Amino acid sequence: MTESLERDEHSQNLHCKAIGDDMGHEILFTRLEDIPIENARHEKVVFERGEDARKLNPEHCPGPVIVSSEIRSRRVVEVYRRCFEEGARNDRLKVVSDFIAHFPQQAFDADWLKELLRQPVMSPGLGDDTREKVLGAFANGFRRAARGSKESAIQKSYRISGTRIAAQTLQDELSRWNDGLERHLSTPEEVAARAAEKADEIVKRSWKLGRREKQRLTTLLECGKCYKAAILIASKLFGVRERDLQTKTD
């Protein structure tokens, strides 16, 4: 991993915590890189079922895990690499097929998989006649991927529910900030200035929020619409549509 990627990843994983700090109360989320891979085979099953938002490692993560697609992809690649290297002889090619079937887009980023394709005889325990078998595992995996590569319903459900939790936490923090404005003692101009200041703080610490989001956020905060402001922030931070986060009564 390059130094710039490490900085970007570190910044991305800390932005939610930083927002909370600025609003007077720390917002805590479990970072994926803080959950150790203690059982790669278990994680493989969890990833394939789309349940990784909650069940990667309950001991280290009792609640939802909210993480960027880039970090999740790296985790998936590492989990399958370990499963391959730790697997019995008869299981290794199935790991390859499963990896490609469930995560075809990650197959092109996995160095261990590229090396296996280039040098199949170097793979321990597979023997010298493995080139044809490895190619067969690749082909089988892509055939399975073509039959169904959409996000599972349960994975989508966990992703949305986790983001809703984040939105609720953000709403609570914004509501406390809004209460501190003492609108009845402030002029509209003073409220507008404070709203613009708060929106600027949030956008500066949240790299996924741009100029358009800043304008919307300023307007919502100025009007005291903390719920909609929280939905906007969570939607952009975690890549979930705003309408998927709203309840039927909104």
PDB file of C-alpha atoms in Angstrom:
ATOM      1  CA  MET A   1       0.000   0.000   0.000  1.00  0.00           C
ATOM      2  CA  THR A   2       1.445   3.389  -0.918  1.00  0.00           C
ATOM      3  CA  GLU A   3       1.955   6.126   1.646  1.00  0.00           C
ATOM      4  CA  SER A   4      -0.743   8.296   0.027  1.00  0.00           C
ATOM      5  CA  LEU A   5      -3.256   5.439   0.145  1.00  0.00           C
ATOM      6  CA  GLU A   6      -2.467   4.880   3.802  1.00  0.00           C
ATOM      7  CA  ARG A   7      -3.116   8.556   4.541  1.00  0.00           C
ATOM      8  CA  ASP A   8      -6.346   8.546   2.559  1.00  0.00           C
ATOM      9  CA  GLU A   9      -7.557   5.394   4.287  1.00  0.00           C
ATOM     10  CA  HIS A  10      -6.670   6.761   7.717  1.00  0.00           C
ATOM     11  CA  SER A  11      -8.493  10.015   6.976  1.00  0.00           C
ATOM     12  CA  GLN A  12     -11.524   8.208   5.624  1.00  0.00           C
ATOM     13  CA  ASN A  13     -11.851   5.995   8.658  1.00  0.00           C
ATOM     14  CA  LEU A  14     -11.575   8.868  11.113  1.00  0.00           C
ATOM     15  CA  HIS A  15     -13.978  11.375   9.563  1.00  0.00           C
ATOM     16  CA  CYS A  16     -17.063  10.187  11.428  1.00  0.00           C
ATOM     17  CA  LYS A  17     -15.261  10.324  14.765  1.00  0.00           C
ATOM     18  CA  ALA A  18     -13.980  13.823  14.006  1.00  0.00           C
ATOM     19  CA  ILE A  19     -17.458  15.155  13.263  1.00  0.00           C
ATOM     20  CA  GLY A  20     -18.619  13.946  16.632  1.00  0.00           C
ATOM     21  CA  ASP A  21     -15.675  15.503  18.424  1.00  0.00           C
ATOM     22  CA  ASP A  22     -16.430  18.927  16.939  1.00  0.00           C
ATOM     23  CA  MET A  23     -20.065  18.757  17.997  1.00  0.00           C
ATOM     24  CA  GLY A  24     -19.130  18.049  21.593  1.00  0.00           C
ATOM     25  CA  HIS A  25     -19.748  14.308  21.750  1.00  0.00           C
ATOM     26  CA  GLU A  26     -17.696  11.557  20.183  1.00  0.00           C
ATOM     27  CA  ILE A  27     -19.427   9.448  17.538  1.00  0.00           C
ATOM     28  CA  LEU A  28     -18.034   5.936  17.769  1.00  0.00           C
ATOM     29  CA  PHE A  29     -18.024   3.487  14.884  1.00  0.00           C
ATOM     30  CA  THR A  30     -16.100   0.233  14.631  1.00  0.00           C
ATOM     31  CA  ARG A  31     -13.368   0.508  12.003  1.00  0.00           C
ATOM     32  CA  LEU A  32     -12.902  -2.599   9.892  1.00  0.00           C
ATOM     33  CA  GLU A  33      -9.125  -2.541  10.246  1.00  0.00           C
ATOM     34  CA  ASP A  34      -9.541  -2.627  14.039  1.00  0.00           C
ATOM     35  CA  ILE A  35     -11.247  -6.032  13.828  1.00  0.00           C
ATOM     36  CA  PRO A  36      -8.550  -8.743  13.614  1.00  0.00           C
ATOM     37  CA  ILE A  37      -8.904 -11.628  11.189  1.00  0.00           C
ATOM     38  CA  GLU A  38      -8.889 -14.489  13.664  1.00  0.00           C
ATOM     39  CA  ASN A  39     -10.782 -17.055  11.594  1.00  0.00           C
ATOM     40  CA  ALA A  40     -10.475 -16.561   7.833  1.00  0.00           C
ATOM     41  CA  ARG A  41     -12.782 -19.476   6.994  1.00  0.00           C
ATOM     42  CA  HIS A  42     -15.495 -18.018   9.214  1.00  0.00           C
ATOM     43  CA  GLU A  43     -15.140 -14.605   7.578  1.00  0.00           C
ATOM     44  CA  LYS A  44     -15.279 -16.198   4.127  1.00  0.00           C
ATOM     45  CA  VAL A  45     -18.693 -17.663   4.939  1.00  0.00           C
ATOM     46  CA  VAL A  46     -19.881 -14.390   6.442  1.00  0.00           C
ATOM     47  CA  PHE A  47     -18.778 -12.387   3.402  1.00  0.00           C
ATOM     48  CA  GLU A  48     -20.452 -14.801   1.015  1.00  0.00           C
ATOM     49  CA  ARG A  49     -23.720 -14.526   2.937  1.00  0.00           C
ATOM     50  CA  GLY A  50     -23.511 -10.739   2.905  1.00  0.00           C
ATOM     51  CA  GLU A  51     -23.607 -10.587   6.712  1.00  0.00           C
ATOM     52  CA  ASP A  52     -20.245  -8.891   7.247  1.00  0.00           C
ATOM     53  CA  ALA A  53     -21.827  -5.648   8.456  1.00  0.00           C
ATOM     54  CA  ARG A  54     -22.550  -7.367  11.771  1.00  0.00           C
ATOM     55  CA  LYS A  55     -20.955 -10.774  12.109  1.00  0.00           C
ATOM     56  CA  LEU A  56     -17.273 -10.556  11.213  1.00  0.00           C
ATOM     57  CA  ASN A  57     -16.114 -10.810  14.791  1.00  0.00           C
ATOM     58  CA  PRO A  58     -18.815 -10.275  17.458  1.00  0.00           C
ATOM     59  CA  GLU A  59     -16.236 -10.203  20.251  1.00  0.00           C
ATOM     60  CA  HIS A  60     -14.527  -7.155  18.748  1.00  0.00           C
ATOM     61  CA  CYS A  61     -17.582  -5.687  17.051  1.00  0.00           C
ATOM     62  CA  PRO A  62     -20.960  -6.045  18.826  1.00  0.00           C
ATOM     63  CA  GLY A  63     -22.624  -3.503  16.522  1.00  0.00           C
ATOM     64  CA  PRO A  64     -22.690  -2.672  12.801  1.00  0.00           C
ATOM     65  CA  VAL A  65     -19.473  -2.146  10.858  1.00  0.00           C
ATOM     66  CA  ILE A  66     -19.648   0.767   8.448  1.00  0.00           C
ATOM     67  CA  VAL A  67     -16.740   0.959   6.057  1.00  0.00           C
ATOM     68  CA  SER A  68     -15.811   2.129   2.573  1.00  0.00           C
ATOM     69  CA  SER A  69     -15.974  -0.267  -0.362  1.00  0.00           C
ATOM     70  CA  GLU A  70     -12.194   0.060  -0.863  1.00  0.00           C
ATOM     71  CA  ILE A  71     -11.342  -1.106   2.645  1.00  0.00           C
ATOM     72  CA  ARG A  72     -13.903  -3.912   2.476  1.00  0.00           C
ATOM     73  CA  SER A  73     -12.413  -5.078  -0.833  1.00  0.00           C
ATOM     74  CA  ARG A  74      -8.943  -5.300   0.688  1.00  0.00           C
ATOM     75  CA  ARG A  75     -10.346  -7.313   3.573  1.00  0.00           C
ATOM     76  CA  VAL A  76     -12.050  -9.739   1.198  1.00  0.00           C
ATOM     77  CA  VAL A  77      -8.841 -10.262  -0.794  1.00  0.00           C
ATOM     78  CA  GLU A  78      -6.869 -10.966   2.388  1.00  0.00           C
ATOM     79  CA  VAL A  79      -9.483 -13.344   3.816  1.00  0.00           C
ATOM     80  CA  TYR A  80      -9.553 -15.469   0.668  1.00  0.00           C
ATOM     81  CA  ARG A  81      -5.749 -15.442   0.429  1.00  0.00           C
ATOM     82  CA  ARG A  82      -5.534 -16.889   3.927  1.00  0.00           C
ATOM     83  CA  CYS A  83      -8.231 -19.446   3.190  1.00  0.00           C
ATOM     84  CA  PHE A  84      -6.298 -20.564   0.123  1.00  0.00           C
ATOM     85  CA  GLU A  85      -2.949 -20.815   1.870  1.00  0.00           C
ATOM     86  CA  GLU A  86      -4.384 -22.486   4.968  1.00  0.00           C
ATOM     87  CA  GLY A  87      -6.732 -24.812   3.079  1.00  0.00           C
ATOM     88  CA  ALA A  88      -6.293 -28.489   2.487  1.00  0.00           C
ATOM     89  CA  ARG A  89      -5.194 -29.621  -0.963  1.00  0.00           C
ATOM     90  CA  ASN A  90      -8.699 -30.495  -2.107  1.00  0.00           C
ATOM     91  CA  ASP A  91     -10.126 -27.188  -0.877  1.00  0.00           C
ATOM     92  CA  ARG A  92      -7.775 -24.666  -2.464  1.00  0.00           C
ATOM     93  CA  LEU A  93      -9.250 -24.601  -5.947  1.00  0.00           C
ATOM     94  CA  LYS A  94     -12.740 -24.304  -4.477  1.00  0.00           C
ATOM     95  CA  VAL A  95     -11.564 -21.224  -2.596  1.00  0.00           C
ATOM     96  CA  VAL A  96     -10.436 -19.757  -5.931  1.00  0.00           C
ATOM     97  CA  SER A  97     -13.780 -20.535  -7.558  1.00  0.00           C
ATOM     98  CA  ASP A  98     -15.746 -19.167  -4.598  1.00  0.00           C
ATOM     99  CA  PHE A  99     -13.688 -15.979  -4.540  1.00  0.00           C
ATOM    100  CA  ILE A 100     -14.320 -15.204  -8.197  1.00  0.00           C
ATOM    101  CA  ALA A 101     -17.983 -16.249  -8.015  1.00  0.00           C
ATOM    102  CA  HIS A 102     -18.803 -13.960  -5.105  1.00  0.00           C
ATOM    103  CA  PHE A 103     -16.320 -11.131  -5.726  1.00  0.00           C
ATOM    104  CA  PRO A 104     -15.398 -11.080  -9.435  1.00  0.00           C
ATOM    105  CA  GLN A 105     -14.405  -7.415  -9.300  1.00  0.00           C
ATOM    106  CA  GLN A 106     -11.849  -8.118  -6.542  1.00  0.00           C
ATOM    107  CA  ALA A 107     -10.258 -10.942  -8.551  1.00  0.00           C
ATOM    108  CA  PHE A 108      -8.368  -8.394 -10.655  1.00  0.00           C
ATOM    109  CA  ASP A 109      -6.902  -6.755  -7.536  1.00  0.00           C
ATOM    110  CA  ALA A 110      -5.721  -9.911  -5.780  1.00  0.00           C
ATOM    111  CA  ASP A 111      -1.949 -10.315  -6.275  1.00  0.00           C
ATOM    112  CA  TRP A 112      -2.023 -13.826  -4.825  1.00  0.00           C
ATOM    113  CA  LEU A 113      -4.574 -14.866  -7.442  1.00  0.00           C
ATOM    114  CA  LYS A 114      -2.573 -13.330 -10.275  1.00  0.00           C
ATOM    115  CA  GLU A 115       0.526 -15.175  -9.073  1.00  0.00           C
ATOM    116  CA  LEU A 116      -1.387 -18.441  -8.926  1.00  0.00           C
ATOM    117  CA  LEU A 117      -2.488 -17.977 -12.524  1.00  0.00           C
ATOM    118  CA  ARG A 118       1.072 -17.218 -13.642  1.00  0.00           C
ATOM    119  CA  GLN A 119       2.789 -19.928 -11.612  1.00  0.00           C
ATOM    120  CA  PRO A 120       0.290 -22.650 -10.652  1.00  0.00           C
ATOM    121  CA  VAL A 121       3.024 -25.214 -10.040  1.00  0.00           C
ATOM    122  CA  MET A 122       4.373 -23.003  -7.256  1.00  0.00           C
ATOM    123  CA  SER A 123       1.230 -23.519  -5.201  1.00  0.00           C
ATOM    124  CA  PRO A 124       1.987 -25.934  -2.346  1.00  0.00           C
ATOM    125  CA  GLY A 125       0.091 -29.180  -2.362  1.00  0.00           C
ATOM    126  CA  LEU A 126      -1.505 -28.816  -5.781  1.00  0.00           C
ATOM    127  CA  GLY A 127       1.027 -30.787  -7.751  1.00  0.00           C
ATOM    128  CA  ASP A 128       2.511 -30.245 -11.228  1.00  0.00           C
ATOM    129  CA  ASP A 129      -0.640 -30.709 -13.303  1.00  0.00           C
ATOM    130  CA  THR A 130      -2.437 -27.759 -11.875  1.00  0.00           C
ATOM    131  CA  ARG A 131      -2.467 -25.220 -14.721  1.00  0.00           C
ATOM    132  CA  GLU A 132      -5.520 -26.786 -16.302  1.00  0.00           C
ATOM    133  CA  LYS A 133      -7.189 -27.168 -12.906  1.00  0.00           C
ATOM    134  CA  VAL A 134      -6.488 -23.571 -11.950  1.00  0.00           C
ATOM    135  CA  LEU A 135      -7.862 -22.280 -15.246  1.00  0.00           C
ATOM    136  CA  GLY A 136     -10.905 -24.480 -14.714  1.00  0.00           C
ATOM    137  CA  ALA A 137     -11.437 -22.984 -11.251  1.00  0.00           C
ATOM    138  CA  PHE A 138     -11.198 -19.483 -12.729  1.00  0.00           C
ATOM    139  CA  ALA A 139     -13.671 -20.324 -15.486  1.00  0.00           C
ATOM    140  CA  ASN A 140     -16.078 -21.964 -13.044  1.00  0.00           C
ATOM    141  CA  GLY A 141     -15.925 -18.938 -10.764  1.00  0.00           C
ATOM    142  CA  PHE A 142     -16.720 -16.482 -13.552  1.00  0.00           C
ATOM    143  CA  ARG A 143     -19.577 -18.681 -14.788  1.00  0.00           C
ATOM    144  CA  ARG A 144     -21.060 -18.657 -11.302  1.00  0.00           C
ATOM    145  CA  ALA A 145     -20.577 -14.901 -11.052  1.00  0.00           C
ATOM    146  CA  ALA A 146     -22.416 -14.382 -14.339  1.00  0.00           C
ATOM    147  CA  ARG A 147     -25.424 -16.267 -12.988  1.00  0.00           C
ATOM    148  CA  GLY A 148     -25.859 -13.873 -10.087  1.00  0.00           C
ATOM    149  CA  SER A 149     -23.532 -11.068  -9.019  1.00  0.00           C
ATOM    150  CA  LYS A 150     -26.018  -8.641  -7.441  1.00  0.00           C
ATOM    151  CA  GLU A 151     -25.754  -7.519  -3.847  1.00  0.00           C
ATOM    152  CA  SER A 152     -27.672  -9.908  -1.630  1.00  0.00           C
ATOM    153  CA  ALA A 153     -30.823  -8.653   0.049  1.00  0.00           C
ATOM    154  CA  ILE A 154     -29.444  -9.294   3.529  1.00  0.00           C
ATOM    155  CA  GLN A 155     -26.195  -7.470   2.717  1.00  0.00           C
ATOM    156  CA  LYS A 156     -28.131  -4.455   1.471  1.00  0.00           C
ATOM    157  CA  SER A 157     -30.353  -4.575   4.543  1.00  0.00           C
ATOM    158  CA  TYR A 158     -27.381  -4.562   6.925  1.00  0.00           C
ATOM    159  CA  ARG A 159     -25.701  -1.748   4.985  1.00  0.00           C
ATOM    160  CA  ILE A 160     -28.809   0.420   5.130  1.00  0.00           C
ATOM    161  CA  SER A 161     -29.584  -0.347   8.769  1.00  0.00           C
ATOM    162  CA  GLY A 162     -26.007   0.446   9.765  1.00  0.00           C
ATOM    163  CA  THR A 163     -26.133   3.760   7.936  1.00  0.00           C
ATOM    164  CA  ARG A 164     -29.450   4.594   9.610  1.00  0.00           C
ATOM    165  CA  ILE A 165     -27.768   4.118  12.981  1.00  0.00           C
ATOM    166  CA  ALA A 166     -25.060   6.545  11.874  1.00  0.00           C
ATOM    167  CA  ALA A 167     -27.709   9.026  10.699  1.00  0.00           C
ATOM    168  CA  GLN A 168     -29.516   8.827  14.036  1.00  0.00           C
ATOM    169  CA  THR A 169     -26.285   9.505  15.900  1.00  0.00           C
ATOM    170  CA  LEU A 170     -25.541  12.460  13.651  1.00  0.00           C
ATOM    171  CA  GLN A 171     -29.081  13.771  14.143  1.00  0.00           C
ATOM    172  CA  ASP A 172     -28.677  13.651  17.928  1.00  0.00           C
ATOM    173  CA  GLU A 173     -25.454  15.624  17.713  1.00  0.00           C
ATOM    174  CA  LEU A 174     -26.888  18.186  15.301  1.00  0.00           C
ATOM    175  CA  SER A 175     -29.948  18.602  17.496  1.00  0.00           C
ATOM    176  CA  ARG A 176     -27.723  19.450  20.472  1.00  0.00           C
ATOM    177  CA  TRP A 177     -25.887  21.966  18.314  1.00  0.00           C
ATOM    178  CA  ASN A 178     -29.223  23.410  17.170  1.00  0.00           C
ATOM    179  CA  ASP A 179     -30.454  23.746  20.761  1.00  0.00           C
ATOM    180  CA  GLY A 180     -27.315  25.700  21.591  1.00  0.00           C
ATOM    181  CA  LEU A 181     -28.181  28.335  19.003  1.00  0.00           C
ATOM    182  CA  GLU A 182     -30.919  29.767  21.244  1.00  0.00           C
ATOM    183  CA  ARG A 183     -32.862  30.903  18.199  1.00  0.00           C
ATOM    184  CA  HIS A 184     -35.242  32.998  20.268  1.00  0.00           C
ATOM    185  CA  LEU A 185     -32.309  35.192  21.292  1.00  0.00           C
ATOM    186  CA  SER A 186     -30.615  35.302  17.881  1.00  0.00           C
ATOM    187  CA  THR A 187     -31.359  37.260  14.728  1.00  0.00           C
ATOM    188  CA  PRO A 188     -31.943  35.365  11.434  1.00  0.00           C
ATOM    189  CA  GLU A 189     -28.610  36.710  10.205  1.00  0.00           C
ATOM    190  CA  GLU A 190     -26.791  35.287  13.241  1.00  0.00           C
ATOM    191  CA  VAL A 191     -28.456  31.891  12.799  1.00  0.00           C
ATOM    192  CA  ALA A 192     -27.538  31.856   9.104  1.00  0.00           C
ATOM    193  CA  ALA A 193     -23.917  32.658   9.921  1.00  0.00           C
ATOM    194  CA  ARG A 194     -23.704  29.905  12.542  1.00  0.00           C
ATOM    195  CA  ALA A 195     -25.289  27.409  10.141  1.00  0.00           C
ATOM    196  CA  ALA A 196     -22.799  28.279   7.410  1.00  0.00           C
ATOM    197  CA  GLU A 197     -19.948  27.922   9.892  1.00  0.00           C
ATOM    198  CA  LYS A 198     -21.146  24.479  11.062  1.00  0.00           C
ATOM    199  CA  ALA A 199     -21.682  23.251   7.503  1.00  0.00           C
ATOM    200  CA  ASP A 200     -18.171  24.386   6.593  1.00  0.00           C
ATOM    201  CA  GLU A 201     -16.689  22.486   9.562  1.00  0.00           C
ATOM    202  CA  ILE A 202     -18.473  19.272   8.631  1.00  0.00           C
ATOM    203  CA  VAL A 203     -17.574  19.440   4.936  1.00  0.00           C
ATOM    204  CA  LYS A 204     -13.907  20.117   5.657  1.00  0.00           C
ATOM    205  CA  ARG A 205     -13.704  16.923   7.729  1.00  0.00           C
ATOM    206  CA  SER A 206     -15.770  14.792   5.372  1.00  0.00           C
ATOM    207  CA  TRP A 207     -14.043  14.414   2.042  1.00  0.00           C
ATOM    208  CA  LYS A 208     -17.103  12.882   0.368  1.00  0.00           C
ATOM    209  CA  LEU A 209     -19.114  16.063   0.894  1.00  0.00           C
ATOM    210  CA  GLY A 210     -18.651  18.717  -1.786  1.00  0.00           C
ATOM    211  CA  ARG A 211     -19.855  22.201  -2.630  1.00  0.00           C
ATOM    212  CA  ARG A 212     -23.371  21.104  -3.513  1.00  0.00           C
ATOM    213  CA  GLU A 213     -23.767  19.186  -0.262  1.00  0.00           C
ATOM    214  CA  LYS A 214     -22.395  22.168   1.668  1.00  0.00           C
ATOM    215  CA  GLN A 215     -25.052  24.457   0.207  1.00  0.00           C
ATOM    216  CA  ARG A 216     -27.856  22.026   1.031  1.00  0.00           C
ATOM    217  CA  LEU A 217     -26.462  21.373   4.489  1.00  0.00           C
ATOM    218  CA  THR A 218     -26.246  25.090   5.260  1.00  0.00           C
ATOM    219  CA  THR A 219     -29.873  25.613   4.281  1.00  0.00           C
ATOM    220  CA  LEU A 220     -31.084  22.636   6.317  1.00  0.00           C
ATOM    221  CA  LEU A 221     -29.149  23.691   9.415  1.00  0.00           C
ATOM    222  CA  GLU A 222     -30.345  27.269   9.081  1.00  0.00           C
ATOM    223  CA  CYS A 223     -33.949  26.000   9.065  1.00  0.00           C
ATOM    224  CA  GLY A 224     -33.315  23.641  11.999  1.00  0.00           C
ATOM    225  CA  LYS A 225     -33.946  20.511   9.912  1.00  0.00           C
ATOM    226  CA  CYS A 226     -31.457  18.309  11.752  1.00  0.00           C
ATOM    227  CA  TYR A 227     -33.002  15.017  10.636  1.00  0.00           C
ATOM    228  CA  LYS A 228     -32.708  15.843   6.934  1.00  0.00           C
ATOM    229  CA  ALA A 229     -29.207  17.211   7.473  1.00  0.00           C
ATOM    230  CA  ALA A 230     -28.143  13.959   9.153  1.00  0.00           C
ATOM    231  CA  ILE A 231     -29.654  11.915   6.319  1.00  0.00           C
ATOM    232  CA  LEU A 232     -27.721  13.983   3.794  1.00  0.00           C
ATOM    233  CA  ILE A 233     -24.408  13.522   5.625  1.00  0.00           C
ATOM    234  CA  ALA A 234     -24.839   9.780   6.233  1.00  0.00           C
ATOM    235  CA  SER A 235     -25.952   9.178   2.664  1.00  0.00           C
ATOM    236  CA  LYS A 236     -22.802  10.718   1.219  1.00  0.00           C
ATOM    237  CA  LEU A 237     -20.399   9.272   3.783  1.00  0.00           C
ATOM    238  CA  PHE A 238     -21.570   5.685   3.410  1.00  0.00           C
ATOM    239  CA  GLY A 239     -22.809   5.557  -0.166  1.00  0.00           C
ATOM    240  CA  VAL A 240     -26.489   4.886   0.562  1.00  0.00           C
ATOM    241  CA  ARG A 241     -29.335   6.684  -1.206  1.00  0.00           C
ATOM    242  CA  GLU A 242     -31.139   9.253   0.914  1.00  0.00           C
ATOM    243  CA  ARG A 243     -34.522   7.737   0.110  1.00  0.00           C
ATOM    244  CA  ASP A 244     -33.344   4.355   1.419  1.00  0.00           C
ATOM    245  CA  LEU A 245     -32.575   5.955   4.781  1.00  0.00           C
ATOM    246  CA  GLN A 246     -35.889   7.745   5.185  1.00  0.00           C
ATOM    247  CA  THR A 247     -38.827   6.112   6.901  1.00  0.00           C
ATOM    248  CA  LYS A 248     -42.298   5.995   5.359  1.00  0.00           C
ATOM    249  CA  THR A 249     -43.458   8.822   7.617  1.00  0.00           C
ATOM    250  CA  ASP A 250     -40.696  11.235   6.583  1.00  0.00           C
TER     251      ASP A 250
END
